[in-house]
Amino acid sequence: MRFSRMHLPTLKEVPSEAEVISHRLMLRAGMIRRLAAGIYSYLPLGLLALRNVEEIIRQEMNRAGAQEVLLPAVQPAELWQESGRWDFYGKELLRIRDRHQRDYCFGPTHEEVITDLIRHEVRSYRQLPLNLYQVQTKFRDEIRPRFGLMRGREFIMKDAYSFDIDDAAAGLSYQAMRDAYTRIFSRCGLNFRAVEADSGAIGGSFSHEFVVLADSGEDAVASCQSCEYAANVEKAESRFIAVKATSPDPDAAPPLEVATPDCESIEAVAAFFGVAPDKTVKSMIFESDLGFCMVVVPGDCEVNEIKVKAALGAEWLEIPASARVADELGLPVGYLGPLNVTIPLLIDRQVPQLGEIICGANRAGFHLKGVFWGRDFSSRQIVDLVQVKAGDPCPRCGSLLQIDRGIEVGHIFKLGTKYSEKLNATFLDQEGKERLLVMGCYGIGVGRTVAAAIEQNYDENGICFPYAIAPFKVALLNLDLKSEEVTAYCESLYQELQSRGISVIYDDRNERPGVKFKDADLIGVPLRLTLGRKGYKRGVLEARRRKGSINEELPLDDRAPLWSLLAELAADD
RNA sequence: CGGGAUGUGGCUCAGCCCGGUAGAGCACUGCGUUCGGGACGCAGGGGUCGGAGGUUCAAAUCCUCUCAUCCCGACCA
């Protein structure tokens, strides 16, 4: 591609909308433009990167035995009502109505559609296993879209669905996808982890997330420093080290109410009493479809809502507004405690071993001290309710866990028969018995993968694309358009690069050299070739790698070193 | 949905408190000079100040409503 002909509007200044680095660079590099909140146009450069990721995905999916399809973006409400998700999915489901007032949605995912398709097509175990995938635009009406392509509402996703005869076979399909994903993200040049994860709204029994490690990531990943254990903190557990519960001295005084004005946080309470936060407990009110409950965890821990939801067996869970807690329960948020409450109590497993603790008095401005588990309060529900912290013991090996931030780029789920049951998708097995299809689903955020690659590969001059997904592998800068020799050489090299199938951007613009250097750096081209009058006279072509900014001089009359340099670059990433 | 903020040429922003002629830089057009890390000079084009209503002789500026966007929390590829 000739730079002079390409629509590549690079920006010197950063539009104020951009917060994270990938978003800023994608705007500056002329890859994307925002149309509305969480909705972006892809410009030529952005689309090239996207297509490169898609191509890697297609190759690896096909290699893993999956077949590409394309499912409708707009889906009838009936299907979603049948699966039960029309009501369950909530406001993220963009519902639309046609001229006949029939309800539809813009697909946020395609389990319903694919299951519907398959239930009409698959009759026999002989047709299985089957894995179908698509690369498609989806829409989820996120509450707060942000970070450009990282969390858009409209986004491009590769989603695959597998169908098997039983759990064992489904496990093989799952493993095949796990391997394919590992190859995909490796080929994209990403530093990532496959971690155990919560299966969320999609449902199902088992799932792994593929997380690209980056400080700007929205997810936190706990991983063991010694063994292979890695999990999303939403899911992560730590090994529970049981200590004999300290029972109170039989003569210990009963709880004492102490006035603690303006102590609505654990920090404030701990400071007020001059104790460490782990000598206090944190009590929080949650509301779910099953009603209110109080969750009690050690003061230095954070409540993990997913664990709370699981412990309750609730469909949904939220933290009610303080005013609502006061109105409905008569309890003062900021001064809550587990004594004498009428709603169900959920106690974290660590609480019984804390010994003497301080907690809220359920009276605004007062806390209780000298409180003991078992004597002053108790509960039948004692489970793991806290988020793991760095330094907690690994659940597998007991070594230390570390916490990293990351970007979820892929997620694979074992769905089991959740959807086949709802939608009655069955087949006849070898004995002629009707059985439910066992499903799995596998997603990759394509745009997010590009964004994640940028988060992991940039410097002060712009993007440093991994070779595999770089929109252009080579930037050829002609610094002296007026020189016929220089231009002739550049033209011939440009032709040869193209004929060798190496995607190249030839900067033939009538611009000053500085502009060309800056643009080539900004758009992240792995290899920059520069030729000006001086270099031509010396018979050398300047080659500079984007990563590491290494300069090399290549002979003009022998192109072999260039081809080996390119081969080396391709192999490195 | 709660909390905070912002809407002024294509982009980044000043002007608003204290009402009176709409500004700068970048980008764009023309001419000239320049030419190995985002050049310079001269001359230009481009803005219903997010929208609606109100107060006022007079509103970008004050008031009300509304829309949009962004940032902080709970959901997700």
XYZ file of C-alpha atoms (C1' of nucleotides) in Angstrom:
650
model
C 0.000 0.000 0.000
C 1.181 3.478 -0.815
C 0.957 5.779 2.145
C -0.031 8.630 -0.146
C -3.132 6.699 -1.190
C -4.111 5.173 2.109
C -6.760 6.561 4.387
C -4.593 6.631 7.456
C -5.457 9.688 9.525
C -2.831 9.736 12.260
C -3.222 12.204 15.081
C -0.636 14.214 16.933
C -2.972 15.048 19.716
C -4.972 12.563 21.701
C -8.730 12.885 21.706
C -9.819 13.443 25.277
C -12.150 10.448 25.286
C -9.248 8.035 25.494
C -8.169 6.785 28.865
C -6.132 3.627 28.371
C -3.064 3.339 26.207
C -4.486 0.991 23.592
C -7.480 3.241 23.058
C -5.307 6.309 22.667
C -2.918 4.647 20.301
C -5.676 3.127 18.200
C -7.210 6.570 17.795
C -3.880 8.243 17.146
C -2.784 5.565 14.702
C -5.977 6.019 12.739
C -7.259 2.507 13.424
C -10.657 3.303 14.873
C -13.084 6.165 15.321
C -15.920 6.380 17.797
C -19.458 6.696 16.508
C -21.374 6.453 19.791
C -20.700 5.181 23.288
C -19.016 1.818 22.909
C -19.558 1.749 19.140
C -16.619 2.145 16.776
C -15.836 2.293 13.103
C -12.797 0.376 11.981
C -10.574 2.298 9.599
C -8.336 0.484 7.111
C -5.383 0.077 9.458
C -7.549 -1.172 12.302
C -9.341 -3.602 10.068
C -6.058 -5.031 8.802
C -5.009 -5.838 12.367
C -8.418 -7.306 13.114
C -8.277 -9.459 9.994
C -4.852 -10.771 10.958
C -6.192 -11.918 14.312
C -9.251 -13.412 12.633
C -7.085 -15.270 10.178
C -5.030 -16.843 12.952
C -8.250 -17.780 14.719
C -9.712 -19.351 11.579
C -6.611 -21.360 10.880
C -6.445 -22.746 14.383
C -10.175 -23.385 14.665
C -10.162 -25.238 11.378
C -7.098 -27.168 12.425
C -8.971 -28.169 15.587
C -11.768 -29.544 13.453
C -14.266 -26.714 13.800
C -16.233 -25.414 10.825
C -17.142 -21.831 10.125
C -20.745 -20.675 9.844
C -22.424 -17.303 10.060
C -25.472 -16.973 12.256
C -28.014 -14.153 12.298
C -27.278 -11.071 14.359
C -30.948 -10.410 14.982
C -32.731 -13.134 16.882
C -36.386 -13.713 17.706
C -37.536 -13.290 21.297
C -39.216 -16.706 21.278
C -35.881 -18.495 21.283
C -34.685 -16.506 24.229
C -37.947 -17.057 26.033
C -37.547 -20.757 25.407
C -34.093 -20.813 26.983
C -35.320 -18.632 29.815
C -32.773 -15.944 29.117
C -35.178 -13.338 27.743
C -35.966 -12.410 31.333
C -32.724 -13.536 32.898
C -30.213 -11.760 30.678
C -31.351 -8.362 31.826
C -30.751 -4.948 30.406
C -27.636 -5.940 28.531
C -29.827 -7.603 25.965
C -30.653 -5.033 23.323
C -34.278 -5.669 22.540
C -35.764 -4.436 19.321
C -39.176 -4.587 17.754
C -40.068 -4.964 14.117
C -42.920 -3.289 12.223
C -45.323 -5.993 13.338
C -44.471 -5.304 16.970
C -42.701 -8.622 17.256
C -39.846 -8.790 19.742
C -36.293 -9.471 18.732
C -32.887 -8.897 20.169
C -29.541 -8.075 18.705
C -27.526 -11.151 19.584
C -25.087 -10.758 22.473
C -24.178 -14.433 22.061
C -25.542 -17.312 20.034
C -26.220 -20.365 22.199
C -29.922 -20.220 21.421
C -29.530 -19.817 17.691
C -26.948 -22.542 17.297
C -28.868 -24.942 19.514
C -31.997 -24.272 17.528
C -30.125 -24.912 14.312
C -28.613 -28.129 15.554
C -31.785 -29.540 17.052
C -33.325 -29.446 13.612
C -30.277 -30.937 11.913
C -28.722 -33.494 14.195
C -30.599 -36.756 14.711
C -27.905 -39.323 15.206
C -24.768 -39.904 17.199
C -23.131 -40.548 13.836
C -23.253 -36.828 13.125
C -21.258 -36.059 16.243
C -19.022 -34.568 17.442
C -19.618 -31.230 15.832
C -18.020 -27.872 16.402
C -19.280 -24.814 14.582
C -17.895 -21.325 14.888
C -18.426 -17.868 13.501
C -16.797 -14.475 13.568
C -19.539 -12.006 14.123
C -20.557 -8.631 15.405
C -22.360 -8.839 18.703
C -24.055 -6.296 20.853
C -24.223 -6.136 24.602
C -25.727 -3.046 26.067
C -23.029 -2.600 28.672
C -23.875 -0.273 31.506
C -20.646 1.560 31.088
C -18.718 1.014 27.903
C -15.145 2.255 28.101
C -11.569 1.819 27.014
C -12.315 1.796 23.294
C -12.380 -1.696 21.850
C -11.638 -3.175 25.222
C -15.173 -2.874 26.427
C -17.398 -1.759 23.634
C -21.071 -2.481 23.313
C -20.787 -3.526 19.712
C -17.825 -5.820 19.236
C -16.507 -8.565 17.029
C -16.361 -11.956 18.578
C -15.405 -15.381 17.441
C -17.747 -17.842 19.076
C -17.719 -21.584 18.708
C -20.145 -24.221 19.931
C -19.428 -27.904 20.325
C -21.912 -30.770 20.460
C -21.042 -34.156 21.834
C -22.668 -37.422 22.793
C -21.610 -37.393 26.435
C -19.507 -35.652 29.061
C -16.371 -37.552 28.202
C -16.584 -36.597 24.559
C -17.418 -33.028 25.495
C -14.303 -33.006 27.634
C -12.248 -33.870 24.559
C -13.875 -31.044 22.609
C -13.138 -28.689 25.471
C -9.529 -29.781 25.620
C -9.174 -29.351 21.852
C -10.411 -25.775 22.180
C -8.113 -25.146 25.091
C -5.209 -26.228 22.958
C -6.416 -24.208 19.979
C -6.752 -21.095 22.133
C -3.283 -21.554 23.490
C -1.947 -21.713 19.941
C -4.020 -18.726 18.848
C -2.841 -16.390 21.574
C 0.718 -17.629 21.311
C 0.697 -16.948 17.593
C -0.660 -13.469 18.288
C 2.483 -12.858 20.302
C 0.699 -12.359 23.591
C 1.781 -13.026 27.130
C -1.294 -14.725 28.562
C -2.559 -17.209 31.103
C -5.358 -19.735 30.976
C -7.136 -19.393 34.292
C -10.057 -21.050 36.023
C -13.048 -18.769 35.972
C -16.615 -18.251 36.999
C -19.038 -19.211 34.280
C -21.382 -16.283 34.886
C -24.473 -15.663 32.837
C -23.576 -18.156 30.126
C -23.918 -20.890 32.689
C -22.436 -24.315 32.756
C -20.158 -26.248 34.972
C -16.613 -25.400 34.143
C -14.712 -22.670 32.402
C -11.333 -21.187 31.641
C -10.515 -17.639 30.765
C -7.588 -16.646 28.613
C -6.184 -13.530 30.171
C -3.561 -11.283 28.649
C -1.428 -9.858 31.417
C -1.506 -6.063 31.444
C -1.620 -3.502 34.212
C -4.581 -1.772 32.666
C -6.593 -4.992 32.677
C -9.982 -5.050 34.319
C -9.621 -8.568 35.638
C -7.465 -9.757 38.459
C -5.837 -13.142 38.257
C -4.502 -15.132 41.153
C -1.718 -17.508 40.259
C 0.530 -19.718 42.277
C 4.210 -18.982 42.362
C 5.087 -22.673 42.557
C 2.462 -24.758 40.807
C 0.203 -24.404 37.792
C -2.802 -23.098 39.663
C -4.239 -19.892 38.182
C -7.747 -18.514 38.597
C -9.706 -15.366 38.202
C -9.980 -13.759 41.626
C -13.731 -14.030 41.252
C -13.256 -17.751 41.410
C -9.922 -18.181 43.167
C -9.719 -19.901 46.498
C -6.996 -20.032 49.017
C -6.091 -22.990 51.146
C -7.920 -22.855 54.448
C -5.607 -23.329 57.319
C -7.710 -24.419 60.246
C -6.637 -23.079 63.572
C -8.345 -24.182 66.742
C -11.044 -21.637 67.403
C -10.201 -19.544 70.404
C -13.043 -19.883 72.828
C -13.627 -17.024 75.178
C -12.439 -17.164 78.712
C -15.503 -18.276 80.695
C -15.105 -15.139 82.759
C -14.645 -12.838 79.778
C -16.870 -9.830 79.876
C -19.880 -9.714 77.571
C -19.731 -7.444 74.532
C -19.380 -3.806 75.411
C -20.995 -1.052 73.406
C -18.606 1.792 72.633
C -19.463 5.130 71.033
C -17.508 5.359 67.776
C -18.566 8.553 66.034
C -17.730 8.797 62.337
C -16.328 5.285 62.125
C -18.118 3.921 59.114
C -15.167 2.118 57.568
C -13.029 -0.731 58.820
C -9.959 1.496 58.681
C -11.629 4.101 60.870
C -12.843 1.529 63.387
C -9.472 -0.209 63.582
C -7.758 3.144 64.042
C -10.268 4.189 66.694
C -9.631 1.065 68.779
C -5.952 0.989 67.902
C -6.071 -2.557 66.554
C -5.268 -4.240 63.231
C -8.177 -4.532 60.754
C -8.178 -8.319 61.182
C -9.375 -7.869 64.753
C -12.605 -6.507 63.375
C -15.226 -8.005 61.117
C -16.878 -6.470 58.123
C -20.639 -6.936 57.963
C -22.494 -6.217 54.778
C -26.103 -6.479 53.756
C -26.861 -8.130 50.439
C -30.152 -8.457 48.698
C -31.007 -11.279 46.343
C -34.053 -13.007 44.909
C -34.111 -14.891 48.213
C -34.332 -11.726 50.295
C -31.844 -9.904 52.471
C -28.903 -11.464 54.207
C -25.874 -10.340 56.151
C -22.392 -11.401 55.134
C -19.616 -11.323 57.718
C -15.937 -11.504 56.794
C -12.674 -10.596 58.537
C -12.057 -6.851 58.508
C -9.002 -7.091 56.287
C -10.805 -9.091 53.586
C -13.027 -8.175 50.679
C -16.307 -9.950 50.097
C -16.407 -11.979 46.906
C -19.933 -11.512 45.633
C -19.754 -14.480 43.324
C -19.018 -16.740 46.245
C -21.867 -15.161 48.183
C -24.212 -15.728 45.285
C -23.107 -19.340 45.015
C -23.429 -19.915 48.766
C -26.961 -18.576 48.710
C -27.915 -20.320 45.510
C -29.318 -16.989 44.377
C -30.207 -15.949 40.858
C -29.082 -12.381 41.365
C -27.384 -10.447 44.086
C -26.778 -6.816 44.801
C -25.792 -4.423 47.527
C -28.884 -2.424 48.422
C -28.652 1.309 48.948
C -28.010 2.382 52.538
C -31.343 4.134 52.657
C -33.084 0.924 51.696
C -31.292 -1.019 54.414
C -32.374 1.592 56.932
C -35.974 1.630 55.717
C -36.505 -2.081 55.266
C -34.364 -3.496 58.033
C -33.815 -0.583 60.373
C -30.070 -1.159 60.253
C -27.423 1.576 60.027
C -24.910 0.868 57.255
C -21.433 1.598 58.622
C -22.330 0.229 62.047
C -23.533 -3.250 61.163
C -22.723 -6.321 63.164
C -23.848 -9.963 63.320
C -25.412 -9.818 66.767
C -29.170 -10.048 67.127
C -29.995 -9.762 63.468
C -33.121 -11.393 62.143
C -32.032 -11.955 58.554
C -29.903 -14.968 57.534
C -26.223 -14.712 58.434
C -23.458 -15.899 56.142
C -20.183 -16.188 57.961
C -16.819 -16.515 56.286
C -14.928 -19.619 57.380
C -12.134 -17.524 58.865
C -14.379 -15.601 61.235
C -14.725 -18.347 63.899
C -10.955 -18.399 64.382
C -10.518 -14.681 64.841
C -11.001 -14.834 68.613
C -12.065 -11.607 70.234
C -13.387 -9.184 67.667
C -14.899 -5.777 67.200
C -18.039 -5.336 65.140
C -20.798 -2.837 64.560
C -23.534 -2.540 67.169
C -26.381 -2.133 64.691
C -26.833 1.286 66.190
C -25.545 4.350 64.381
C -22.335 5.617 65.961
C -21.636 2.527 68.076
C -19.493 -0.573 67.842
C -19.182 -3.615 70.092
C -15.930 -4.862 71.479
C -15.159 -8.143 73.214
C -17.330 -10.101 70.820
C -16.752 -13.831 70.384
C -17.947 -16.206 67.722
C -20.086 -18.986 69.195
C -20.890 -17.111 72.375
C -22.326 -13.899 70.954
C -23.380 -14.925 67.474
C -23.429 -17.983 65.268
C -24.682 -19.249 61.990
C -25.084 -22.541 60.232
C -23.640 -21.119 57.031
C -19.904 -20.947 57.392
C -18.232 -20.890 54.003
C -15.494 -19.263 51.971
C -16.774 -15.808 51.082
C -13.690 -13.673 50.596
C -11.607 -12.600 47.687
C -8.105 -14.022 47.726
C -5.237 -11.654 48.451
C -1.648 -11.658 47.307
C 0.291 -13.862 49.685
C -2.618 -16.190 50.501
C -1.756 -19.878 50.379
C -2.388 -21.709 47.094
C -5.314 -24.153 47.325
C -3.343 -26.830 45.480
C 0.114 -26.691 46.952
C 0.019 -24.203 49.806
C 2.659 -21.966 48.260
C 2.011 -18.236 47.866
C -0.488 -16.748 45.448
C 0.271 -13.622 43.480
C -2.254 -11.293 41.921
C -1.841 -9.852 38.439
C -4.083 -7.716 36.346
C -5.162 -8.868 32.946
C -7.515 -8.556 30.031
C -9.890 -11.395 29.326
C -9.574 -12.124 25.630
C -11.066 -15.578 25.494
C -13.362 -17.723 27.538
C -14.197 -21.370 27.096
C -17.129 -23.063 28.816
C -18.374 -26.544 29.375
C -22.076 -25.965 29.081
C -23.273 -29.496 29.661
C -26.927 -29.901 28.767
C -28.156 -26.530 29.987
C -29.271 -25.323 26.580
C -30.024 -28.651 24.948
C -32.405 -29.340 27.808
C -34.205 -26.015 27.578
C -34.436 -26.181 23.814
C -34.885 -29.931 23.648
C -31.921 -30.666 21.433
C -31.533 -34.419 21.342
C -30.075 -37.226 19.259
C -30.392 -40.978 19.108
C -27.480 -42.919 20.536
C -26.146 -46.265 19.442
C -28.919 -48.078 21.288
C -31.547 -45.893 19.666
C -32.165 -44.041 22.898
C -32.900 -40.346 22.814
C -30.269 -38.299 24.640
C -29.454 -34.661 25.222
C -26.584 -33.072 23.333
C -23.683 -32.122 25.566
C -22.473 -28.676 24.656
C -19.532 -26.376 25.061
C -19.047 -22.790 23.954
C -15.885 -20.892 23.237
C -15.458 -17.153 22.697
C -12.690 -14.819 21.667
C -13.007 -11.036 21.638
C -11.288 -10.165 18.392
C -11.089 -6.405 18.842
C -10.168 -6.858 22.439
C -7.327 -9.138 21.412
C -5.931 -6.395 19.188
C -6.311 -3.886 22.018
C -4.657 -6.278 24.450
C -1.759 -6.787 22.057
C -1.238 -3.031 22.034
C -1.476 -2.812 25.821
C 1.359 -5.277 25.921
C 3.411 -3.836 23.076
C 3.957 -0.099 22.949
C 6.493 2.547 23.825
C 6.613 6.340 23.953
C 6.555 6.510 20.158
C 3.490 4.383 19.667
C 2.468 0.816 18.954
C 5.000 -2.018 18.591
C 2.820 -4.674 16.986
C 3.770 -8.316 17.317
C 4.763 -9.424 13.834
C 1.831 -11.798 13.380
C -0.858 -9.195 13.792
C 0.960 -6.131 12.470
C -1.153 -4.581 9.715
C 2.053 -3.958 7.785
C 5.189 -5.965 8.335
C 7.415 -3.449 6.597
C 7.382 0.323 6.228
C 9.467 1.504 3.316
C 10.380 5.164 3.653
C 11.491 7.058 0.601
C 13.195 10.142 2.012
C 14.092 11.614 -1.312
C 11.267 11.532 -3.770
C 13.043 13.960 -6.053
C 15.949 11.634 -6.578
C 15.159 9.362 -9.493
C 17.614 6.687 -8.370
C 16.258 6.552 -4.838
C 12.677 6.469 -6.032
C 13.405 3.837 -8.645
C 15.068 1.643 -6.043
C 12.195 2.093 -3.579
C 9.654 1.285 -6.264
C 11.419 -1.905 -7.221
C 11.838 -2.984 -3.600
C 8.191 -2.149 -2.969
C 7.204 -4.378 -5.876
C 9.384 -7.203 -4.733
C 8.109 -7.086 -1.157
C 4.571 -7.224 -2.469
C 5.280 -10.057 -4.845
C 6.763 -11.996 -1.942
C 3.503 -11.551 -0.072
C 4.963 -9.302 2.592
C 2.499 -6.597 3.482
C 4.279 -3.306 3.122
C 3.393 0.332 3.427
C 5.454 2.476 1.093
C 5.751 6.021 2.354
C 5.876 7.969 -0.882
C 4.328 11.088 0.592
C 5.796 14.469 -0.008
C 6.554 14.906 3.676
C 9.572 15.717 5.714
C 11.522 12.712 7.037
C 10.531 13.359 10.642
C 6.869 12.987 9.792
C 7.506 9.656 8.094
C 9.548 8.314 10.993
C 6.912 9.343 13.511
C 4.085 7.768 11.553
C 5.927 4.514 10.952
C 6.654 4.267 14.666
C 3.138 5.207 15.680
C 1.413 2.564 13.576
C 3.723 -0.103 14.929
C 5.339 -1.513 11.795
C 7.861 -4.162 12.956
C 10.490 -3.371 10.324
C 11.273 0.032 8.898
C 13.380 0.356 5.760
C 14.686 3.809 4.999
C 16.387 5.057 1.887
C 17.570 8.588 1.230
C 20.126 10.143 -1.033
C 23.022 9.610 1.383
C 22.275 5.967 1.941
C 21.902 5.431 -1.775
C 25.339 6.880 -2.422
C 26.822 4.581 0.196
C 24.900 1.658 -1.247
C 23.053 0.895 1.979
C 19.478 0.555 3.024
C 18.762 1.383 6.643
C 16.745 -1.246 8.487
C 15.371 -0.583 11.923
C 13.356 -2.923 14.089
C 10.473 -1.286 15.875
C 11.107 -3.250 19.034
C 14.389 -2.355 20.585
C 15.048 0.294 17.940
C 17.949 -1.650 16.504
C 19.505 -0.131 13.379
C 21.161 -2.237 10.734
C 22.549 -1.430 7.326
C 21.684 -3.725 4.471
C 23.379 -3.703 1.080
C 21.347 -2.248 -1.744
C 22.616 -4.712 -4.303
C 21.873 -7.860 -2.347
C 18.437 -8.370 -0.881
C 19.095 -11.754 0.685
C 20.017 -10.274 4.085
C 16.681 -8.483 4.091
C 14.741 -11.682 3.571
C 16.567 -13.424 6.371
C 16.005 -10.445 8.653
C 12.279 -10.634 7.922
C 12.238 -14.366 8.538
C 13.939 -13.752 11.856
C 11.393 -11.123 12.849
C 8.496 -13.403 11.954
C 9.977 -16.187 14.041
C 10.714 -14.023 17.067
C 7.185 -13.114 18.038
C -28.486 2.545 37.973
C -25.996 5.598 41.916
C -21.712 9.367 42.613
C -18.515 13.201 39.991
C -17.540 16.140 35.735
C -17.636 18.064 30.734
C -20.147 19.855 26.134
C -17.054 26.395 22.300
C -14.286 25.370 14.106
C -12.121 18.402 12.280
C -8.744 17.652 17.130
C -6.781 19.749 22.067
C -8.472 23.641 24.839
C -9.002 29.166 26.651
C -13.146 32.582 27.300
C -18.018 31.557 31.672
C -16.880 33.290 38.267
C -17.678 39.353 36.956
C -23.308 39.282 30.506
C -21.673 43.592 25.548
C -16.869 42.349 18.873
C -15.985 34.174 19.606
C -10.186 33.221 20.465
C -5.285 30.164 20.490
C -2.466 25.750 19.082
C -2.846 21.537 15.915
C -5.244 20.024 11.302
C -6.989 21.990 6.319
C -6.297 25.328 1.338
C -2.799 28.543 -1.698
C 2.197 30.585 -2.459
C 7.313 30.687 -1.041
C 11.436 28.830 1.786
C 12.911 24.198 4.115
C 14.017 18.739 3.836
C 17.272 12.196 8.287
C 12.933 12.418 13.988
C 5.946 15.530 13.876
C 9.686 22.800 9.874
C 8.927 28.179 8.976
C 6.799 32.695 6.760
C 2.722 35.081 4.371
C -2.307 34.747 2.820
C -6.930 32.079 3.459
C -11.456 28.830 4.511
C -14.141 26.898 8.477
C -17.931 27.853 14.711
C -26.625 28.071 14.964
C -20.788 28.168 21.567
C -24.857 20.298 22.443
C -30.431 21.373 22.210
C -35.014 23.829 24.101
C -37.080 27.384 27.127
C -36.417 31.575 30.422
C -34.092 36.269 32.737
C -32.046 40.749 30.277
C -31.700 46.463 26.166
C -28.025 42.520 25.423
C -26.473 35.402 26.934
C -20.927 31.060 25.080
C -21.324 33.537 29.991
C -26.965 33.760 34.659
C -31.544 30.284 35.638
C -34.662 25.820 34.342
C -35.308 21.562 31.575
C -33.279 18.165 28.136
C -29.720 15.381 25.279
C -24.866 13.530 24.742
C -20.142 12.171 26.350
C -16.354 11.071 29.902
C -14.530 9.528 34.879
C -15.368 6.400 39.887
C -18.521 1.748 41.727
C -21.752 -3.201 40.667
C -21.929 -6.766 34.870
C -18.885 -9.140 30.583
C -15.442 -11.459 25.020
